[in-house]
Protein backbone atom coordinates (compact mmCIF):
# COMPACT_ATOMS: atom_id res chain seq x y z
CA UNK A 1 0.00 0.00 0.00
CA UNK A 2 1.21 3.49 -0.81
CA UNK A 3 -0.47 4.97 2.26
CA UNK A 4 -2.21 3.55 5.30
CA UNK A 5 -3.69 6.28 7.47
CA UNK A 6 -5.64 5.38 10.62
CA UNK A 7 -8.66 7.55 11.43
CA UNK A 8 -10.10 8.10 14.90
CA UNK A 9 -12.71 10.48 16.31
CA UNK A 10 -11.44 13.20 18.64
CA UNK A 11 -12.54 16.40 16.87
CA UNK A 12 -15.39 18.54 18.18
CA UNK A 13 -17.68 21.29 16.90
CA UNK A 14 -19.53 24.20 18.51
CA UNK A 15 -22.41 26.37 17.30
CA UNK A 16 -23.79 29.50 18.96
CA UNK A 17 -26.41 31.72 17.38
CA UNK A 18 -29.00 34.40 17.82
CA UNK A 19 -32.11 33.89 15.71
CA UNK A 20 -35.02 36.27 15.26
CA UNK A 21 -38.05 36.14 13.00
CA UNK A 22 -41.17 38.14 12.22
CA UNK A 23 -44.18 36.48 10.60
CA UNK A 24 -47.40 37.85 9.13
CA UNK A 25 -50.11 35.22 8.89
CA UNK A 26 -52.30 35.45 5.76
CA UNK A 27 -54.10 38.78 5.99
CA UNK A 28 -56.14 40.09 3.06
CA UNK A 29 -54.08 37.90 0.74
CA UNK A 30 -50.68 38.93 2.08
CA UNK A 31 -48.25 36.85 4.15
CA UNK A 32 -44.53 37.06 4.86
CA UNK A 33 -41.75 35.59 6.99
CA UNK A 34 -38.63 37.61 7.79
CA UNK A 35 -35.74 35.95 9.65
CA UNK A 36 -32.19 36.83 10.67
CA UNK A 37 -29.44 34.63 12.09
CA UNK A 38 -26.21 35.74 13.72
CA UNK A 39 -24.23 32.51 13.91
CA UNK A 40 -20.81 31.30 14.99
CA UNK A 41 -19.86 27.75 13.96
CA UNK A 42 -16.42 26.54 15.06
CA UNK A 43 -14.80 23.14 14.88
CA UNK A 44 -11.53 21.24 14.57
CA UNK A 45 -12.37 19.81 11.13
CA UNK A 46 -15.47 20.24 8.94
CA UNK A 47 -15.02 17.15 6.79
CA UNK A 48 -12.62 14.27 6.34
CA UNK A 49 -11.17 14.32 2.80
CA UNK A 50 -14.27 16.17 1.56
CA UNK A 51 -15.38 19.74 1.05
CA UNK A 52 -11.90 21.13 0.39
CA UNK A 53 -10.75 20.67 3.98
CA UNK A 54 -6.97 20.18 4.13
CA UNK A 55 -5.32 17.73 6.49
CA UNK A 56 -4.42 18.99 9.98
CA UNK A 57 -1.02 20.68 10.23
CA UNK A 58 0.41 18.87 13.24
CA UNK A 59 0.89 15.09 13.16
CA UNK A 60 -0.32 13.09 16.15
CA UNK A 61 0.49 9.81 17.81
CA UNK A 62 -2.56 7.69 18.49
CA UNK A 63 -2.86 7.29 22.24
CA UNK A 64 -0.64 10.31 22.96
CA UNK A 65 -3.12 12.81 24.40
CA UNK A 66 -0.57 15.65 24.47
CA UNK A 67 0.09 15.44 20.72
CA UNK A 68 -3.64 15.13 19.99
CA UNK A 69 -4.51 18.17 22.09
CA UNK A 70 -1.77 20.26 20.44
CA UNK A 71 -3.10 19.36 17.01
CA UNK A 72 -6.71 20.13 17.98
CA UNK A 73 -5.78 23.48 19.51
CA UNK A 74 -3.91 24.44 16.34
CA UNK A 75 -6.87 23.51 14.09
CA UNK A 76 -9.71 25.05 16.08
CA UNK A 77 -11.32 27.80 14.03
CA UNK A 78 -14.38 28.77 11.99
CA UNK A 79 -16.15 25.86 10.31
CA UNK A 80 -16.15 25.73 6.52
CA UNK A 81 -19.93 26.29 6.60
CA UNK A 82 -19.83 29.19 9.08
CA UNK A 83 -22.07 32.01 7.80
CA UNK A 84 -21.85 34.80 10.34
CA UNK A 85 -24.88 36.78 9.11
CA UNK A 86 -27.90 35.50 7.17
CA UNK A 87 -31.16 37.30 6.34
CA UNK A 88 -34.14 35.80 4.49
CA UNK A 89 -37.44 37.42 3.53
CA UNK A 90 -40.17 35.35 1.89
CA UNK A 91 -43.61 36.66 0.96
CA UNK A 92 -46.76 35.84 -0.93
CA UNK A 93 -49.64 37.99 -2.13
CA UNK A 94 -52.85 36.84 -3.76
CA UNK A 95 -55.25 39.31 -5.34
CA UNK A 96 -58.98 38.85 -4.73
CA UNK A 97 -60.63 36.45 -7.17
CA UNK A 98 -63.38 38.97 -7.95
CA UNK A 99 -65.99 36.22 -8.16
CA UNK A 100 -68.83 38.78 -8.08
CA UNK A 101 -67.46 40.68 -11.08
CA UNK A 102 -68.18 40.17 -14.80
CA UNK A 103 -66.25 37.45 -16.61
CA UNK A 104 -63.96 39.87 -18.48
CA UNK A 105 -62.93 41.58 -15.23
CA UNK A 106 -62.28 38.23 -13.53
CA UNK A 107 -60.09 37.06 -16.42
CA UNK A 108 -58.00 40.23 -16.51
CA UNK A 109 -57.72 41.28 -12.87
CA UNK A 110 -58.63 38.24 -10.78
CA UNK A 111 -56.67 35.14 -9.83
CA UNK A 112 -53.19 36.72 -9.74
CA UNK A 113 -50.64 35.48 -7.20
CA UNK A 114 -47.08 36.66 -6.48
CA UNK A 115 -44.41 34.94 -4.38
CA UNK A 116 -40.81 35.93 -3.65
CA UNK A 117 -37.72 35.11 -1.64
CA UNK A 118 -34.85 37.49 -0.88
CA UNK A 119 -31.63 36.17 0.69
CA UNK A 120 -28.48 37.94 1.90
CA UNK A 121 -25.55 36.19 3.53
CA UNK A 122 -21.94 36.86 4.45
CA UNK A 123 -19.20 34.66 3.02
CA UNK A 124 -17.79 31.33 4.12
CA UNK A 125 -14.22 31.03 5.47
CA UNK A 126 -11.27 29.18 3.93
CA UNK A 127 -7.63 28.46 4.71
CA UNK A 128 -4.55 29.78 2.94
CA UNK A 129 -1.95 27.06 2.31
CA UNK A 130 1.47 26.92 0.68
CA UNK A 131 0.44 24.25 -1.77
CA UNK A 132 3.29 22.16 -3.11
CA UNK A 133 5.98 23.73 -0.91
CA UNK A 134 7.91 20.96 0.84
CA UNK A 135 7.60 20.70 4.59
CA UNK A 136 9.96 18.83 6.85
CA UNK A 137 7.67 18.07 9.78
CA UNK A 138 4.05 18.96 9.07
CA UNK A 139 1.22 17.40 7.04
CA UNK A 140 -0.19 20.69 5.69
CA UNK A 141 1.92 23.77 5.06
CA UNK A 142 0.45 27.18 5.87
CA UNK A 143 2.31 30.50 5.52
CA UNK A 144 2.83 33.14 8.19
CA UNK A 145 0.53 36.14 8.62
CA UNK A 146 2.50 39.35 9.06
CA UNK A 147 1.87 40.86 12.49
CA UNK A 148 -0.74 43.61 12.46
CA UNK A 149 -1.96 42.80 8.94
CA UNK A 150 -5.60 41.75 8.42
CA UNK A 151 -6.00 39.60 5.29
CA UNK A 152 -9.74 40.30 5.24
CA UNK A 153 -9.05 44.02 4.76
CA UNK A 154 -8.63 43.66 1.01
CA UNK A 155 -9.86 45.25 -2.23
CA UNK A 156 -12.81 42.80 -2.49
CA UNK A 157 -12.47 42.55 -6.28
CA UNK A 158 -12.32 39.45 -8.46
CA UNK A 159 -8.68 40.22 -9.28
CA UNK A 160 -7.69 40.43 -5.62
CA UNK A 161 -10.38 39.70 -3.07
CA UNK A 162 -8.35 39.65 0.14
CA UNK A 163 -5.08 41.27 1.17
CA UNK A 164 -2.52 38.83 -0.25
CA UNK A 165 0.37 40.96 1.06
CA UNK A 166 -0.44 39.80 4.60
CA UNK A 167 1.13 36.39 3.95
CA UNK A 168 4.75 35.37 3.74
CA UNK A 169 6.25 31.93 3.15
CA UNK A 170 8.38 29.93 5.53
CA UNK A 171 11.70 28.64 4.30
CA UNK A 172 12.24 24.91 4.24
CA UNK A 173 14.56 25.24 7.21
CA UNK A 174 11.91 27.12 9.19
CA UNK A 175 9.42 24.30 8.66
CA UNK A 176 11.75 22.11 10.67
CA UNK A 177 11.25 24.42 13.65
CA UNK A 178 7.59 25.45 13.53
CA UNK A 179 4.52 25.59 11.27
CA UNK A 180 3.21 28.79 9.72
CA UNK A 181 1.05 30.86 12.05
CA UNK A 182 -1.84 31.41 9.61
CA UNK A 183 -4.91 30.03 11.32
CA UNK A 184 -7.32 27.53 9.82
CA UNK A 185 -10.15 29.22 7.88
CA UNK A 186 -8.83 32.67 8.77
CA UNK A 187 -9.92 34.34 5.50
CA UNK A 188 -13.51 35.06 4.45
CA UNK A 189 -14.80 34.68 0.93
CA UNK A 190 -17.54 36.75 -0.74
CA UNK A 191 -21.11 36.82 0.49
CA UNK A 192 -24.12 36.98 -1.80
CA UNK A 193 -27.58 38.41 -2.33
CA UNK A 194 -30.32 36.73 -4.36
CA UNK A 195 -33.91 37.52 -5.27
CA UNK A 196 -36.35 34.92 -6.64
CA UNK A 197 -39.80 35.96 -7.83
CA UNK A 198 -42.78 34.10 -9.29
CA UNK A 199 -46.06 35.32 -10.78
CA UNK A 200 -49.08 33.00 -11.20
CA UNK A 201 -52.40 33.48 -13.01
CA UNK A 202 -55.12 31.07 -11.99
CA UNK A 203 -58.11 30.20 -14.18
CA UNK A 204 -60.86 28.26 -12.41
CA UNK A 205 -62.50 26.11 -15.08
CA UNK A 206 -64.84 24.25 -12.75
CA UNK A 207 -65.00 23.76 -9.00
CA UNK A 208 -62.45 20.89 -9.35
CA UNK A 209 -60.38 22.01 -12.33
CA UNK A 210 -57.87 24.83 -12.47
CA UNK A 211 -55.40 26.05 -15.08
CA UNK A 212 -52.38 27.97 -13.82
CA UNK A 213 -49.93 29.98 -15.91
CA UNK A 214 -46.58 30.52 -14.16
CA UNK A 215 -43.57 32.71 -14.81
CA UNK A 216 -40.67 32.14 -12.41
CA UNK A 217 -37.45 34.12 -12.20
CA UNK A 218 -34.49 32.80 -10.23
CA UNK A 219 -31.88 35.43 -9.35
CA UNK A 220 -34.20 38.03 -10.84
CA UNK A 221 -31.75 40.94 -10.43
CA UNK A 222 -28.85 38.89 -11.85
CA UNK A 223 -26.75 39.47 -8.74
CA UNK A 224 -23.42 37.61 -8.95
CA UNK A 225 -22.57 34.82 -6.53
CA UNK A 226 -18.82 34.27 -6.75
CA UNK A 227 -16.87 31.23 -5.70
CA UNK A 228 -14.06 31.28 -3.17
CA UNK A 229 -10.80 33.08 -4.04
CA UNK A 230 -7.75 30.94 -4.81
CA UNK A 231 -6.08 30.25 -1.48
CA UNK A 232 -2.77 28.69 -2.54
CA UNK A 233 0.04 31.03 -1.55
CA UNK A 234 2.51 31.53 -4.39
CA UNK A 235 0.11 30.46 -7.16
CA UNK A 236 -0.36 32.85 -10.09
CA UNK A 237 -4.05 33.23 -9.24
CA UNK A 238 -3.56 33.63 -5.47
CA UNK A 239 -6.37 35.82 -4.13
CA UNK A 240 -8.30 35.84 -7.42
CA UNK A 241 -11.89 34.69 -7.97
CA UNK A 242 -12.29 32.61 -11.12
CA UNK A 243 -15.68 30.92 -10.62
CA UNK A 244 -19.30 31.96 -10.11
CA UNK A 245 -22.75 30.44 -10.16
CA UNK A 246 -25.20 30.80 -13.02
CA UNK A 247 -26.91 34.14 -13.54
CA UNK A 248 -30.60 34.92 -14.01
CA UNK A 249 -32.89 32.04 -15.04
CA UNK A 250 -36.48 32.65 -16.20
CA UNK A 251 -38.89 29.82 -16.90
CA UNK A 252 -42.48 29.59 -18.07
CA UNK A 253 -44.84 26.78 -17.12
CA UNK A 254 -48.49 25.70 -17.35
CA UNK A 255 -50.09 23.67 -14.55
CA UNK A 256 -53.45 21.88 -14.83
CA UNK A 257 -55.10 20.64 -11.63
CA UNK A 258 -58.12 18.33 -11.59
Coordinates of C-alpha atoms in Angstrom, one line a residue:
X1 CA 0.0 0.0 0.0
X2 CA 1.2 3.5 -0.8
X3 CA -0.5 5.0 2.3
X4 CA -2.2 3.6 5.3
X5 CA -3.7 6.3 7.5
X6 CA -5.6 5.4 10.6
X7 CA -8.7 7.5 11.4
X8 CA -10.1 8.1 14.9
X9 CA -12.7 10.5 16.3
X10 CA -11.4 13.2 18.6
X11 CA -12.5 16.4 16.9
X12 CA -15.4 18.5 18.2
X13 CA -17.7 21.3 16.9
X14 CA -19.5 24.2 18.5
X15 CA -22.4 26.4 17.3
X16 CA -23.8 29.5 19.0
X17 CA -26.4 31.7 17.4
X18 CA -29.0 34.4 17.8
X19 CA -32.1 33.9 15.7
X20 CA -35.0 36.3 15.3
X21 CA -38.1 36.1 13.0
X22 CA -41.2 38.1 12.2
X23 CA -44.2 36.5 10.6
X24 CA -47.4 37.9 9.1
X25 CA -50.1 35.2 8.9
X26 CA -52.3 35.4 5.8
X27 CA -54.1 38.8 6.0
X28 CA -56.1 40.1 3.1
X29 CA -54.1 37.9 0.7
X30 CA -50.7 38.9 2.1
X31 CA -48.3 36.8 4.1
X32 CA -44.5 37.1 4.9
X33 CA -41.8 35.6 7.0
X34 CA -38.6 37.6 7.8
X35 CA -35.7 36.0 9.7
X36 CA -32.2 36.8 10.7
X37 CA -29.4 34.6 12.1
X38 CA -26.2 35.7 13.7
X39 CA -24.2 32.5 13.9
X40 CA -20.8 31.3 15.0
X41 CA -19.9 27.8 14.0
X42 CA -16.4 26.5 15.1
X43 CA -14.8 23.1 14.9
X44 CA -11.5 21.2 14.6
X45 CA -12.4 19.8 11.1
X46 CA -15.5 20.2 8.9
X47 CA -15.0 17.1 6.8
X48 CA -12.6 14.3 6.3
X49 CA -11.2 14.3 2.8
X50 CA -14.3 16.2 1.6
X51 CA -15.4 19.7 1.0
X52 CA -11.9 21.1 0.4
X53 CA -10.7 20.7 4.0
X54 CA -7.0 20.2 4.1
X55 CA -5.3 17.7 6.5
X56 CA -4.4 19.0 10.0
X57 CA -1.0 20.7 10.2
X58 CA 0.4 18.9 13.2
X59 CA 0.9 15.1 13.2
X60 CA -0.3 13.1 16.1
X61 CA 0.5 9.8 17.8
X62 CA -2.6 7.7 18.5
X63 CA -2.9 7.3 22.2
X64 CA -0.6 10.3 23.0
X65 CA -3.1 12.8 24.4
X66 CA -0.6 15.7 24.5
X67 CA 0.1 15.4 20.7
X68 CA -3.6 15.1 20.0
X69 CA -4.5 18.2 22.1
X70 CA -1.8 20.3 20.4
X71 CA -3.1 19.4 17.0
X72 CA -6.7 20.1 18.0
X73 CA -5.8 23.5 19.5
X74 CA -3.9 24.4 16.3
X75 CA -6.9 23.5 14.1
X76 CA -9.7 25.1 16.1
X77 CA -11.3 27.8 14.0
X78 CA -14.4 28.8 12.0
X79 CA -16.2 25.9 10.3
X80 CA -16.2 25.7 6.5
X81 CA -19.9 26.3 6.6
X82 CA -19.8 29.2 9.1
X83 CA -22.1 32.0 7.8
X84 CA -21.8 34.8 10.3
X85 CA -24.9 36.8 9.1
X86 CA -27.9 35.5 7.2
X87 CA -31.2 37.3 6.3
X88 CA -34.1 35.8 4.5
X89 CA -37.4 37.4 3.5
X90 CA -40.2 35.3 1.9
X91 CA -43.6 36.7 1.0
X92 CA -46.8 35.8 -0.9
X93 CA -49.6 38.0 -2.1
X94 CA -52.8 36.8 -3.8
X95 CA -55.3 39.3 -5.3
X96 CA -59.0 38.9 -4.7
X97 CA -60.6 36.4 -7.2
X98 CA -63.4 39.0 -7.9
X99 CA -66.0 36.2 -8.2
X100 CA -68.8 38.8 -8.1
X101 CA -67.5 40.7 -11.1
X102 CA -68.2 40.2 -14.8
X103 CA -66.3 37.5 -16.6
X104 CA -64.0 39.9 -18.5
X105 CA -62.9 41.6 -15.2
X106 CA -62.3 38.2 -13.5
X107 CA -60.1 37.1 -16.4
X108 CA -58.0 40.2 -16.5
X109 CA -57.7 41.3 -12.9
X110 CA -58.6 38.2 -10.8
X111 CA -56.7 35.1 -9.8
X112 CA -53.2 36.7 -9.7
X113 CA -50.6 35.5 -7.2
X114 CA -47.1 36.7 -6.5
X115 CA -44.4 34.9 -4.4
X116 CA -40.8 35.9 -3.6
X117 CA -37.7 35.1 -1.6
X118 CA -34.8 37.5 -0.9
X119 CA -31.6 36.2 0.7
X120 CA -28.5 37.9 1.9
X121 CA -25.6 36.2 3.5
X122 CA -21.9 36.9 4.4
X123 CA -19.2 34.7 3.0
X124 CA -17.8 31.3 4.1
X125 CA -14.2 31.0 5.5
X126 CA -11.3 29.2 3.9
X127 CA -7.6 28.5 4.7
X128 CA -4.5 29.8 2.9
X129 CA -2.0 27.1 2.3
X130 CA 1.5 26.9 0.7
X131 CA 0.4 24.3 -1.8
X132 CA 3.3 22.2 -3.1
X133 CA 6.0 23.7 -0.9
X134 CA 7.9 21.0 0.8
X135 CA 7.6 20.7 4.6
X136 CA 10.0 18.8 6.9
X137 CA 7.7 18.1 9.8
X138 CA 4.1 19.0 9.1
X139 CA 1.2 17.4 7.0
X140 CA -0.2 20.7 5.7
X141 CA 1.9 23.8 5.1
X142 CA 0.5 27.2 5.9
X143 CA 2.3 30.5 5.5
X144 CA 2.8 33.1 8.2
X145 CA 0.5 36.1 8.6
X146 CA 2.5 39.3 9.1
X147 CA 1.9 40.9 12.5
X148 CA -0.7 43.6 12.5
X149 CA -2.0 42.8 8.9
X150 CA -5.6 41.8 8.4
X151 CA -6.0 39.6 5.3
X152 CA -9.7 40.3 5.2
X153 CA -9.1 44.0 4.8
X154 CA -8.6 43.7 1.0
X155 CA -9.9 45.2 -2.2
X156 CA -12.8 42.8 -2.5
X157 CA -12.5 42.5 -6.3
X158 CA -12.3 39.5 -8.5
X159 CA -8.7 40.2 -9.3
X160 CA -7.7 40.4 -5.6
X161 CA -10.4 39.7 -3.1
X162 CA -8.4 39.7 0.1
X163 CA -5.1 41.3 1.2
X164 CA -2.5 38.8 -0.2
X165 CA 0.4 41.0 1.1
X166 CA -0.4 39.8 4.6
X167 CA 1.1 36.4 4.0
X168 CA 4.8 35.4 3.7
X169 CA 6.3 31.9 3.1
X170 CA 8.4 29.9 5.5
X171 CA 11.7 28.6 4.3
X172 CA 12.2 24.9 4.2
X173 CA 14.6 25.2 7.2
X174 CA 11.9 27.1 9.2
X175 CA 9.4 24.3 8.7
X176 CA 11.8 22.1 10.7
X177 CA 11.2 24.4 13.7
X178 CA 7.6 25.5 13.5
X179 CA 4.5 25.6 11.3
X180 CA 3.2 28.8 9.7
X181 CA 1.1 30.9 12.1
X182 CA -1.8 31.4 9.6
X183 CA -4.9 30.0 11.3
X184 CA -7.3 27.5 9.8
X185 CA -10.1 29.2 7.9
X186 CA -8.8 32.7 8.8
X187 CA -9.9 34.3 5.5
X188 CA -13.5 35.1 4.5
X189 CA -14.8 34.7 0.9
X190 CA -17.5 36.7 -0.7
X191 CA -21.1 36.8 0.5
X192 CA -24.1 37.0 -1.8
X193 CA -27.6 38.4 -2.3
X194 CA -30.3 36.7 -4.4
X195 CA -33.9 37.5 -5.3
X196 CA -36.3 34.9 -6.6
X197 CA -39.8 36.0 -7.8
X198 CA -42.8 34.1 -9.3
X199 CA -46.1 35.3 -10.8
X200 CA -49.1 33.0 -11.2
X201 CA -52.4 33.5 -13.0
X202 CA -55.1 31.1 -12.0
X203 CA -58.1 30.2 -14.2
X204 CA -60.9 28.3 -12.4
X205 CA -62.5 26.1 -15.1
X206 CA -64.8 24.2 -12.8
X207 CA -65.0 23.8 -9.0
X208 CA -62.5 20.9 -9.3
X209 CA -60.4 22.0 -12.3
X210 CA -57.9 24.8 -12.5
X211 CA -55.4 26.0 -15.1
X212 CA -52.4 28.0 -13.8
X213 CA -49.9 30.0 -15.9
X214 CA -46.6 30.5 -14.2
X215 CA -43.6 32.7 -14.8
X216 CA -40.7 32.1 -12.4
X217 CA -37.4 34.1 -12.2
X218 CA -34.5 32.8 -10.2
X219 CA -31.9 35.4 -9.3
X220 CA -34.2 38.0 -10.8
X221 CA -31.7 40.9 -10.4
X222 CA -28.9 38.9 -11.9
X223 CA -26.8 39.5 -8.7
X224 CA -23.4 37.6 -8.9
X225 CA -22.6 34.8 -6.5
X226 CA -18.8 34.3 -6.8
X227 CA -16.9 31.2 -5.7
X228 CA -14.1 31.3 -3.2
X229 CA -10.8 33.1 -4.0
X230 CA -7.8 30.9 -4.8
X231 CA -6.1 30.2 -1.5
X232 CA -2.8 28.7 -2.5
X233 CA 0.0 31.0 -1.6
X234 CA 2.5 31.5 -4.4
X235 CA 0.1 30.5 -7.2
X236 CA -0.4 32.8 -10.1
X237 CA -4.1 33.2 -9.2
X238 CA -3.6 33.6 -5.5
X239 CA -6.4 35.8 -4.1
X240 CA -8.3 35.8 -7.4
X241 CA -11.9 34.7 -8.0
X242 CA -12.3 32.6 -11.1
X243 CA -15.7 30.9 -10.6
X244 CA -19.3 32.0 -10.1
X245 CA -22.7 30.4 -10.2
X246 CA -25.2 30.8 -13.0
X247 CA -26.9 34.1 -13.5
X248 CA -30.6 34.9 -14.0
X249 CA -32.9 32.0 -15.0
X250 CA -36.5 32.7 -16.2
X251 CA -38.9 29.8 -16.9
X252 CA -42.5 29.6 -18.1
X253 CA -44.8 26.8 -17.1
X254 CA -48.5 25.7 -17.3
X255 CA -50.1 23.7 -14.6
X256 CA -53.4 21.9 -14.8
X257 CA -55.1 20.6 -11.6
X258 CA -58.1 18.3 -11.6

